[in-house]
PDB file of C-alpha atoms in Angstrom:
ATOM      1  CA  MET E  87       0.000   0.000   0.000  1.00 50.00           C
ATOM      2  CA  SER E  88       1.511   3.321  -0.990  1.00 56.00           C
ATOM      3  CA  ASN E  89       1.495   6.368   1.243  1.00 60.00           C
ATOM      4  CA  ASP E  90      -1.133   8.086  -0.875  1.00 68.00           C
ATOM      5  CA  GLU E  91      -3.666   5.419   0.008  1.00 83.00           C
ATOM      6  CA  LYS E  92      -3.221   5.694   3.761  1.00 90.00           C
ATOM      7  CA  ILE E  93      -6.089   6.869   5.948  1.00 95.00           C
ATOM      8  CA  LYS E  94      -5.189  10.281   7.365  1.00 96.00           C
ATOM      9  CA  LYS E  95      -8.153  11.040   9.573  1.00 98.00           C
ATOM     10  CA  VAL E  96     -10.991   9.165  11.291  1.00 98.00           C
ATOM     11  CA  SER E  97     -14.026  10.553  13.077  1.00 98.00           C
ATOM     12  CA  ILE E  98     -15.733   7.980  15.246  1.00 98.00           C
ATOM     13  CA  VAL E  99     -19.304   8.374  16.485  1.00 98.00           C
ATOM     14  CA  VAL E 100     -20.074   6.607  19.771  1.00 98.00           C
ATOM     15  CA  SER E 101     -23.820   6.190  20.269  1.00 98.00           C
ATOM     16  CA  LYS E 102     -24.071   3.348  22.783  1.00 97.00           C
ATOM     17  CA  GLY E 103     -23.434   3.438  26.505  1.00 97.00           C
ATOM     18  CA  SER E 104     -22.592  -0.183  27.233  1.00 96.00           C
ATOM     19  CA  LEU E 105     -19.047  -1.415  27.816  1.00 96.00           C
ATOM     20  CA  GLU E 106     -19.079  -3.313  24.527  1.00 95.00           C
ATOM     21  CA  GLY E 107     -20.538  -0.273  22.800  1.00 96.00           C
ATOM     22  CA  ILE E 108     -17.819   2.091  23.998  1.00 98.00           C
ATOM     23  CA  TYR E 109     -14.562   0.136  24.020  1.00 97.00           C
ATOM     24  CA  PRO E 110     -14.287  -0.669  20.310  1.00 97.00           C
ATOM     25  CA  ALA E 111     -14.506   3.040  19.504  1.00 98.00           C
ATOM     26  CA  LEU E 112     -11.878   3.949  22.099  1.00 98.00           C
ATOM     27  CA  ILE E 113      -9.542   1.216  20.881  1.00 98.00           C
ATOM     28  CA  MET E 114      -9.995   2.373  17.295  1.00 98.00           C
ATOM     29  CA  ALA E 115      -9.417   6.033  18.139  1.00 98.00           C
ATOM     30  CA  ASN E 116      -6.355   5.263  20.233  1.00 98.00           C
ATOM     31  CA  GLY E 117      -5.105   2.855  17.574  1.00 97.00           C
ATOM     32  CA  ALA E 118      -5.465   5.580  14.960  1.00 98.00           C
ATOM     33  CA  ARG E 119      -3.270   7.932  16.972  1.00 98.00           C
ATOM     34  CA  MET E 120      -0.731   5.123  17.488  1.00 97.00           C
ATOM     35  CA  GLN E 121      -0.565   4.838  13.716  1.00 96.00           C
ATOM     36  CA  GLY E 122      -0.145   8.570  13.171  1.00 96.00           C
ATOM     37  CA  ILE E 123      -3.755   9.034  12.059  1.00 98.00           C
ATOM     38  CA  GLU E 124      -5.752  12.045  13.224  1.00 98.00           C
ATOM     39  CA  ALA E 125      -8.675  10.942  15.440  1.00 98.00           C
ATOM     40  CA  ASN E 126     -11.924  12.594  16.523  1.00 98.00           C
ATOM     41  CA  LEU E 127     -14.426  11.016  18.906  1.00 98.00           C
ATOM     42  CA  PHE E 128     -17.999  12.283  18.827  1.00 98.00           C
ATOM     43  CA  PHE E 129     -20.178  11.044  21.690  1.00 98.00           C
ATOM     44  CA  THR E 130     -23.927  11.041  21.205  1.00 98.00           C
ATOM     45  CA  PHE E 131     -26.990   9.626  23.011  1.00 97.00           C
ATOM     46  CA  PHE E 132     -26.028   7.064  25.668  1.00 97.00           C
ATOM     47  CA  GLY E 133     -22.491   7.025  24.310  1.00 98.00           C
ATOM     48  CA  MET E 134     -22.079  10.245  26.291  1.00 98.00           C
ATOM     49  CA  ASP E 135     -21.927   8.169  29.497  1.00 98.00           C
ATOM     50  CA  ALA E 136     -18.301   7.433  28.562  1.00 98.00           C
ATOM     51  CA  ILE E 137     -17.380  11.099  29.008  1.00 98.00           C
ATOM     52  CA  THR E 138     -19.824  12.032  31.774  1.00 98.00           C
ATOM     53  CA  LYS E 139     -17.914  12.447  35.048  1.00 98.00           C
ATOM     54  CA  LYS E 140     -20.508  10.685  37.194  1.00 97.00           C
ATOM     55  CA  LYS E 141     -20.924   7.722  34.870  1.00 98.00           C
ATOM     56  CA  MET E 142     -17.688   7.049  33.044  1.00 98.00           C
ATOM     57  CA  ALA E 143     -16.180   4.835  35.753  1.00 97.00           C
ATOM     58  CA  ASN E 144     -19.335   2.703  35.984  1.00 96.00           C
ATOM     59  CA  ILE E 145     -19.952   1.505  32.449  1.00 97.00           C
ATOM     60  CA  LYS E 146     -21.415  -2.013  32.322  1.00 95.00           C
ATOM     61  CA  VAL E 147     -21.707  -4.892  29.886  1.00 94.00           C
ATOM     62  CA  ALA E 148     -25.230  -5.469  28.530  1.00 91.00           C
ATOM     63  CA  THR E 149     -26.230  -8.961  29.678  1.00 92.00           C
ATOM     64  CA  VAL E 150     -29.773  -8.615  28.342  1.00 91.00           C
ATOM     65  CA  GLY E 151     -30.536  -8.404  24.627  1.00 86.00           C
ATOM     66  CA  ASN E 152     -27.018  -9.520  23.849  1.00 86.00           C
ATOM     67  CA  PRO E 153     -27.271 -12.982  22.261  1.00 88.00           C
ATOM     68  CA  ALA E 154     -23.493 -13.266  21.831  1.00 89.00           C
ATOM     69  CA  MET E 155     -23.074 -13.355  25.619  1.00 86.00           C
ATOM     70  CA  GLY E 156     -24.680 -16.798  25.631  1.00 88.00           C
ATOM     71  CA  ILE E 157     -26.757 -15.901  28.695  1.00 88.00           C
ATOM     72  CA  PRO E 158     -30.543 -16.372  28.372  1.00 90.00           C
ATOM     73  CA  THR E 159     -32.351 -13.025  28.645  1.00 89.00           C
ATOM     74  CA  LEU E 160     -34.131 -13.941  31.884  1.00 90.00           C
ATOM     75  CA  ILE E 161     -30.884 -15.019  33.535  1.00 91.00           C
ATOM     76  CA  GLY E 162     -29.154 -11.895  32.249  1.00 92.00           C
ATOM     77  CA  ALA E 163     -31.838  -9.842  33.965  1.00 92.00           C
ATOM     78  CA  ILE E 164     -31.028 -11.214  37.438  1.00 93.00           C
ATOM     79  CA  PRO E 165     -29.605  -8.415  39.605  1.00 92.00           C
ATOM     80  CA  GLY E 166     -25.812  -8.597  39.722  1.00 92.00           C
ATOM     81  CA  MET E 167     -25.397 -10.395  36.395  1.00 92.00           C
ATOM     82  CA  SER E 168     -24.256  -7.293  34.584  1.00 93.00           C
ATOM     83  CA  TYR E 169     -21.934  -6.433  37.463  1.00 93.00           C
ATOM     84  CA  PHE E 170     -20.457  -9.922  37.341  1.00 93.00           C
ATOM     85  CA  ALA E 171     -20.031  -9.979  33.553  1.00 93.00           C
ATOM     86  CA  THR E 172     -18.472  -6.523  33.655  1.00 95.00           C
ATOM     87  CA  ARG E 173     -16.002  -7.550  36.317  1.00 95.00           C
ATOM     88  CA  MET E 174     -14.942 -10.598  34.324  1.00 94.00           C
ATOM     89  CA  MET E 175     -14.474  -8.577  31.172  1.00 93.00           C
ATOM     90  CA  LYS E 176     -12.535  -5.819  32.928  1.00 94.00           C
ATOM     91  CA  LYS E 177     -10.185  -8.410  34.361  1.00 95.00           C
ATOM     92  CA  GLN E 178      -9.548  -9.811  30.901  1.00 94.00           C
ATOM     93  CA  MET E 179      -8.897  -6.345  29.543  1.00 94.00           C
ATOM     94  CA  GLU E 180      -6.531  -5.454  32.353  1.00 93.00           C
ATOM     95  CA  GLU E 181      -4.468  -8.501  31.390  1.00 92.00           C
ATOM     96  CA  LEU E 182      -4.180  -7.124  27.870  1.00 92.00           C
ATOM     97  CA  ASP E 183      -3.256  -3.701  29.264  1.00 94.00           C
ATOM     98  CA  ILE E 184      -6.474  -2.126  27.993  1.00 96.00           C
ATOM     99  CA  PRO E 185      -7.150   0.754  30.399  1.00 97.00           C
ATOM    100  CA  PRO E 186     -10.369   1.513  32.311  1.00 97.00           C
ATOM    101  CA  ILE E 187     -12.531   4.086  30.481  1.00 98.00           C
ATOM    102  CA  PRO E 188     -11.473   7.246  32.396  1.00 98.00           C
ATOM    103  CA  GLU E 189      -7.781   6.427  31.906  1.00 98.00           C
ATOM    104  CA  PHE E 190      -8.405   5.509  28.270  1.00 98.00           C
ATOM    105  CA  ILE E 191     -10.119   8.842  27.581  1.00 98.00           C
ATOM    106  CA  GLU E 192      -7.187  10.633  29.203  1.00 98.00           C
ATOM    107  CA  MET E 193      -4.695   8.635  27.108  1.00 98.00           C
ATOM    108  CA  ILE E 194      -6.520   9.398  23.855  1.00 98.00           C
ATOM    109  CA  ASP E 195      -6.559  13.089  24.757  1.00 98.00           C
ATOM    110  CA  ASP E 196      -2.842  12.986  25.642  1.00 98.00           C
ATOM    111  CA  ALA E 197      -2.217  11.245  22.320  1.00 98.00           C
ATOM    112  CA  GLY E 198      -3.772  14.206  20.527  1.00 98.00           C
ATOM    113  CA  GLY E 199      -7.183  12.638  19.818  1.00 98.00           C
ATOM    114  CA  LYS E 200     -10.062  15.112  20.043  1.00 98.00           C
ATOM    115  CA  ILE E 201     -13.171  14.441  22.114  1.00 98.00           C
ATOM    116  CA  TYR E 202     -16.575  16.037  21.481  1.00 98.00           C
ATOM    117  CA  ALA E 203     -20.137  15.749  22.756  1.00 98.00           C
ATOM    118  CA  CYS E 204     -23.237  16.045  20.561  1.00 97.00           C
ATOM    119  CA  LEU E 205     -25.337  19.165  21.139  1.00 98.00           C
ATOM    120  CA  ALA E 206     -28.702  17.537  20.422  1.00 97.00           C
ATOM    121  CA  SER E 207     -28.035  14.802  22.983  1.00 97.00           C
ATOM    122  CA  VAL E 208     -26.623  17.250  25.526  1.00 98.00           C
ATOM    123  CA  ASP E 209     -29.841  19.276  25.273  1.00 97.00           C
ATOM    124  CA  MET E 210     -32.013  16.194  25.379  1.00 97.00           C
ATOM    125  CA  PHE E 211     -30.345  14.815  28.522  1.00 97.00           C
ATOM    126  CA  LYS E 212     -30.173  18.330  30.018  1.00 97.00           C
ATOM    127  CA  LEU E 213     -26.422  18.188  30.525  1.00 97.00           C
ATOM    128  CA  LYS E 214     -23.870  20.985  30.779  1.00 97.00           C
ATOM    129  CA  LYS E 215     -20.227  21.239  29.754  1.00 97.00           C
ATOM    130  CA  GLU E 216     -19.296  20.874  33.472  1.00 97.00           C
ATOM    131  CA  ASP E 217     -20.944  17.448  33.588  1.00 98.00           C
ATOM    132  CA  PHE E 218     -18.304  16.134  31.211  1.00 98.00           C
ATOM    133  CA  CYS E 219     -14.706  15.171  31.914  1.00 98.00           C
ATOM    134  CA  ASP E 220     -12.041  17.794  31.232  1.00 98.00           C
ATOM    135  CA  GLN E 221     -10.917  16.078  28.038  1.00 98.00           C
ATOM    136  CA  VAL E 222     -14.118  17.064  26.242  1.00 98.00           C
ATOM    137  CA  GLU E 223     -13.035  19.818  23.917  1.00 98.00           C
ATOM    138  CA  LYS E 224     -16.391  21.150  22.833  1.00 97.00           C
ATOM    139  CA  ILE E 225     -20.084  20.454  22.412  1.00 98.00           C
ATOM    140  CA  LEU E 226     -20.713  20.292  18.679  1.00 97.00           C
ATOM    141  CA  THR E 227     -23.672  20.485  16.337  1.00 97.00           C
ATOM    142  CA  VAL E 228     -23.921  17.769  13.711  1.00 96.00           C
ATOM    143  CA  GLY E 229     -22.922  20.351  11.115  1.00 97.00           C
ATOM    144  CA  GLU E 230     -19.745  21.226  13.001  1.00 98.00           C
ATOM    145  CA  PHE E 231     -18.993  17.523  13.328  1.00 97.00           C
ATOM    146  CA  TYR E 232     -19.217  17.082   9.552  1.00 97.00           C
ATOM    147  CA  ASP E 233     -17.009  20.141   9.055  1.00 97.00           C
ATOM    148  CA  LEU E 234     -14.246  18.796  11.241  1.00 96.00           C
ATOM    149  CA  SER E 235     -14.569  15.337   9.707  1.00 97.00           C
ATOM    150  CA  ALA E 236     -14.064  16.692   6.195  1.00 97.00           C
ATOM    151  CA  GLY E 237     -11.525  14.755   4.198  1.00 95.00           C
ATOM    152  CA  GLY E 238     -11.516  11.810   6.616  1.00 97.00           C
ATOM    153  CA  GLN E 239     -13.443   8.643   7.290  1.00 97.00           C
ATOM    154  CA  ILE E 240     -16.528   8.588   9.509  1.00 97.00           C
ATOM    155  CA  ILE E 241     -17.163   5.469  11.581  1.00 97.00           C
ATOM    156  CA  PHE E 242     -20.439   4.964  13.453  1.00 97.00           C
ATOM    157  CA  THR E 243     -20.496   2.638  16.441  1.00 94.00           C
TER     158      THR E 243
ATOM    159  CA  MET C 258      17.146  -9.006   4.439  1.00 93.00           C
ATOM    160  CA  GLU C 259      20.476  -7.312   4.984  1.00 95.00           C
ATOM    161  CA  LYS C 260      20.963  -3.569   5.159  1.00 95.00           C
ATOM    162  CA  VAL C 261      23.908  -1.312   5.877  1.00 96.00           C
ATOM    163  CA  ILE C 262      23.040   1.246   8.553  1.00 96.00           C
ATOM    164  CA  ALA C 263      25.684   3.682   9.840  1.00 96.00           C
ATOM    165  CA  GLY C 264      28.348   1.472   8.287  1.00 95.00           C
ATOM    166  CA  TYR C 265      27.141  -1.685  10.041  1.00 97.00           C
ATOM    167  CA  SER C 266      25.637  -4.585   8.159  1.00 96.00           C
ATOM    168  CA  VAL C 267      22.451  -5.610   9.974  1.00 97.00           C
ATOM    169  CA  ASP C 268      19.496  -7.940   9.380  1.00 97.00           C
ATOM    170  CA  VAL C 269      16.173  -6.147   9.035  1.00 97.00           C
ATOM    171  CA  THR C 270      12.561  -6.897   8.105  1.00 97.00           C
ATOM    172  CA  GLU C 271      11.051  -5.466   4.925  1.00 97.00           C
ATOM    173  CA  GLU C 272       9.835  -2.529   6.995  1.00 96.00           C
ATOM    174  CA  GLY C 273      13.293  -1.903   8.407  1.00 96.00           C
ATOM    175  CA  TYR C 274      12.970  -3.315  11.921  1.00 98.00           C
ATOM    176  CA  LEU C 275      16.127  -5.047  13.155  1.00 97.00           C
ATOM    177  CA  THR C 276      15.633  -8.791  13.524  1.00 97.00           C
ATOM    178  CA  ASN C 277      18.639  -9.355  15.761  1.00 95.00           C
ATOM    179  CA  LYS C 278      18.779  -6.905  18.615  1.00 91.00           C
ATOM    180  CA  ASP C 279      22.395  -7.832  19.337  1.00 95.00           C
ATOM    181  CA  GLN C 280      23.327  -6.005  16.132  1.00 97.00           C
ATOM    182  CA  TRP C 281      21.894  -2.747  17.493  1.00 98.00           C
ATOM    183  CA  ASN C 282      24.022   0.159  18.677  1.00 97.00           C
ATOM    184  CA  LYS C 283      23.539   3.864  19.313  1.00 97.00           C
ATOM    185  CA  GLU C 284      24.897   4.955  15.944  1.00 97.00           C
ATOM    186  CA  ILE C 285      22.371   2.736  14.209  1.00 98.00           C
ATOM    187  CA  ALA C 286      19.639   4.227  16.410  1.00 98.00           C
ATOM    188  CA  GLU C 287      20.597   7.744  15.339  1.00 98.00           C
ATOM    189  CA  VAL C 288      20.500   6.893  11.648  1.00 98.00           C
ATOM    190  CA  ILE C 289      17.106   5.161  11.910  1.00 98.00           C
ATOM    191  CA  ALA C 290      15.793   8.138  13.900  1.00 98.00           C
ATOM    192  CA  LYS C 291      16.837  10.516  11.129  1.00 98.00           C
ATOM    193  CA  GLU C 292      15.103   8.327   8.541  1.00 97.00           C
ATOM    194  CA  LEU C 293      11.951   8.662  10.662  1.00 97.00           C
ATOM    195  CA  GLY C 294      12.222  12.434  10.810  1.00 97.00           C
ATOM    196  CA  ILE C 295      13.772  12.732  14.266  1.00 97.00           C
ATOM    197  CA  ASP C 296      16.907  14.813  13.733  1.00 97.00           C
ATOM    198  CA  GLU C 297      18.412  14.435  17.159  1.00 97.00           C
ATOM    199  CA  LEU C 298      17.940  11.863  19.886  1.00 98.00           C
ATOM    200  CA  THR C 299      17.695  13.841  23.105  1.00 98.00           C
ATOM    201  CA  GLU C 300      17.827  12.613  26.668  1.00 98.00           C
ATOM    202  CA  GLY C 301      14.037  12.222  26.567  1.00 98.00           C
ATOM    203  CA  HIS C 302      14.256  10.016  23.474  1.00 98.00           C
ATOM    204  CA  TRP C 303      16.922   7.828  25.081  1.00 98.00           C
ATOM    205  CA  LYS C 304      14.812   7.410  28.202  1.00 98.00           C
ATOM    206  CA  VAL C 305      12.071   5.865  26.054  1.00 98.00           C
ATOM    207  CA  ILE C 306      14.508   3.662  24.114  1.00 98.00           C
ATOM    208  CA  GLU C 307      16.150   2.419  27.288  1.00 98.00           C
ATOM    209  CA  PHE C 308      12.817   1.624  28.903  1.00 98.00           C
ATOM    210  CA  LEU C 309      11.625  -0.307  25.830  1.00 98.00           C
ATOM    211  CA  GLN C 310      14.819  -2.354  25.737  1.00 98.00           C
ATOM    212  CA  LYS C 311      14.858  -3.002  29.460  1.00 98.00           C
ATOM    213  CA  ASP C 312      11.180  -3.950  29.614  1.00 98.00           C
ATOM    214  CA  PHE C 313      11.508  -6.228  26.601  1.00 98.00           C
ATOM    215  CA  ALA C 314      14.533  -7.926  28.147  1.00 97.00           C
ATOM    216  CA  GLU C 315      12.589  -8.508  31.370  1.00 97.00           C
ATOM    217  CA  THR C 316       9.190  -9.517  30.009  1.00 96.00           C
ATOM    218  CA  GLU C 317      10.033 -10.752  26.485  1.00 95.00           C
ATOM    219  CA  LYS C 318       7.120  -8.622  25.324  1.00 95.00           C
ATOM    220  CA  LEU C 319       6.999  -5.124  23.875  1.00 97.00           C
ATOM    221  CA  PRO C 320       5.350  -2.740  26.326  1.00 97.00           C
ATOM    222  CA  THR C 321       2.148  -0.902  25.388  1.00 97.00           C
ATOM    223  CA  ILE C 322       1.906   2.889  25.486  1.00 97.00           C
ATOM    224  CA  ARG C 323       0.021   2.466  28.755  1.00 97.00           C
ATOM    225  CA  ARG C 324       2.874   0.453  30.215  1.00 97.00           C
ATOM    226  CA  VAL C 325       5.399   3.029  29.018  1.00 98.00           C
ATOM    227  CA  LYS C 326       3.324   5.531  31.005  1.00 98.00           C
ATOM    228  CA  ASN C 327       2.513   3.506  34.141  1.00 97.00           C
ATOM    229  CA  VAL C 328       5.700   1.481  34.500  1.00 97.00           C
ATOM    230  CA  GLY C 329       8.228   3.530  32.539  1.00 98.00           C
ATOM    231  CA  GLY C 330       6.992   6.828  33.965  1.00 98.00           C
ATOM    232  CA  ILE C 331       6.897   8.518  30.564  1.00 98.00           C
ATOM    233  CA  ALA C 332       3.711  10.540  30.077  1.00 98.00           C
ATOM    234  CA  THR C 333       1.732   9.722  26.937  1.00 98.00           C
ATOM    235  CA  LYS C 334       1.719  13.375  25.915  1.00 98.00           C
ATOM    236  CA  GLU C 335       5.509  13.498  26.166  1.00 98.00           C
ATOM    237  CA  LEU C 336       5.848  10.229  24.236  1.00 98.00           C
ATOM    238  CA  TYR C 337       3.828  11.667  21.356  1.00 98.00           C
ATOM    239  CA  GLN C 338       5.867  14.869  21.429  1.00 98.00           C
ATOM    240  CA  LEU C 339       9.149  12.969  21.276  1.00 98.00           C
ATOM    241  CA  TYR C 340       7.988  10.511  18.636  1.00 98.00           C
ATOM    242  CA  PRO C 341       5.154  12.115  16.684  1.00 96.00           C
ATOM    243  CA  GLU C 342       2.945  10.201  14.224  1.00 93.00           C
ATOM    244  CA  GLY C 343       3.177   6.685  15.593  1.00 95.00           C
ATOM    245  CA  PRO C 344       5.300   6.827  18.748  1.00 97.00           C
ATOM    246  CA  LEU C 345       5.594   3.132  19.524  1.00 97.00           C
ATOM    247  CA  LEU C 346       6.185   2.160  15.884  1.00 97.00           C
ATOM    248  CA  LYS C 347       9.037   4.638  15.674  1.00 98.00           C
ATOM    249  CA  ALA C 348      10.548   4.140  19.118  1.00 98.00           C
ATOM    250  CA  THR C 349      10.702   0.343  18.804  1.00 98.00           C
ATOM    251  CA  LYS C 350      12.347   0.645  15.394  1.00 98.00           C
ATOM    252  CA  ILE C 351      14.971   3.035  16.734  1.00 98.00           C
ATOM    253  CA  ALA C 352      15.500   0.800  19.770  1.00 98.00           C
ATOM    254  CA  GLY C 353      16.276  -2.175  17.529  1.00 98.00           C
ATOM    255  CA  LEU C 354      13.179  -4.081  18.624  1.00 98.00           C
ATOM    256  CA  SER C 355      10.433  -5.704  16.546  1.00 97.00           C
ATOM    257  CA  LYS C 356       7.332  -3.961  15.225  1.00 97.00           C
ATOM    258  CA  PRO C 357       4.571  -3.819  17.882  1.00 96.00           C
ATOM    259  CA  VAL C 358       1.634  -6.111  17.184  1.00 94.00           C
ATOM    260  CA  SER C 359      -0.702  -5.015  19.988  1.00 91.00           C
ATOM    261  CA  CYS C 360      -3.951  -3.080  19.338  1.00 92.00           C
ATOM    262  CA  VAL C 361      -3.425  -0.861  22.369  1.00 92.00           C
TER     263      VAL C 361
END
C-alpha cells in the first residue's frame, strides 16, 4: 500500500453506553493515533456516558438483549449479572493492558485525539459542559462535526 | 534481508525493523531516527529507548503505550511529542526491537 492510500483522519461516532458499545470506539481512536492518524471522537446519546464524570467509571456490559453473551435473557436480567459480567471482562482487559474508560479517555486526549459531545443529545439529557470530563473539547452540532470530519473517514459505532 | 546502517551490516525486516537486537548500537539508532524524521535523539528520546529495551529484556514482550506511562513513567503526551505520528512504531524501530503487534 503506498502512502497516498493511507487513511489520514478518522471521526468515530459513539452512540451506545454499554461497555461493549464504547470500548471498540476507544480502541480504534487510540489505535489511529498510534498509527499517526488524526482521530476525533464524537459522543452522542447514551455514548455520552463514557465522558460524563458521574458515569464514566461505571460503564457495564449489557447482559440482556445480547445474544453473543450466551446468557438467556431472563438469567441476564437477574440483579448482579451485569456487574459480574463486567467484572470478568474488565479483568480480561486489564491482562491485555487495555485501560479503564477514564484512563483511556485521558490517554486518547494525551495522544492528541479530540473528544466532542453532541449538542442535540446534551440538550435532550439536560447536561452541561461541566458534567463532562475535562478532556471534552467542545459540544458540537452535527454540522460542526461534519465540518471537522471533512476529508476523513466517519465510523459509526 | 540485509541492510547497511551507519556502516554496520544488519538484518532487518522489509519494513526496516532489526531482527537481531544484538546487532543494534547507538549509531544505528541515530541513523534510523533521522530516517523517521527525528533529527536528534535527546535525553528524553533515550529514556524511552532504554525503557523499551529493558522492559523487553525482562518480560520478552513489547510494552504498550500504557505500560510506558505507568511502568516507565513517561507521560503519553511526552511520548507523542518525542515521537510524533506513531510513537511506539518509531521508538521500537529506533531501539532495535520488533514492530509492535498489539492493538493498544
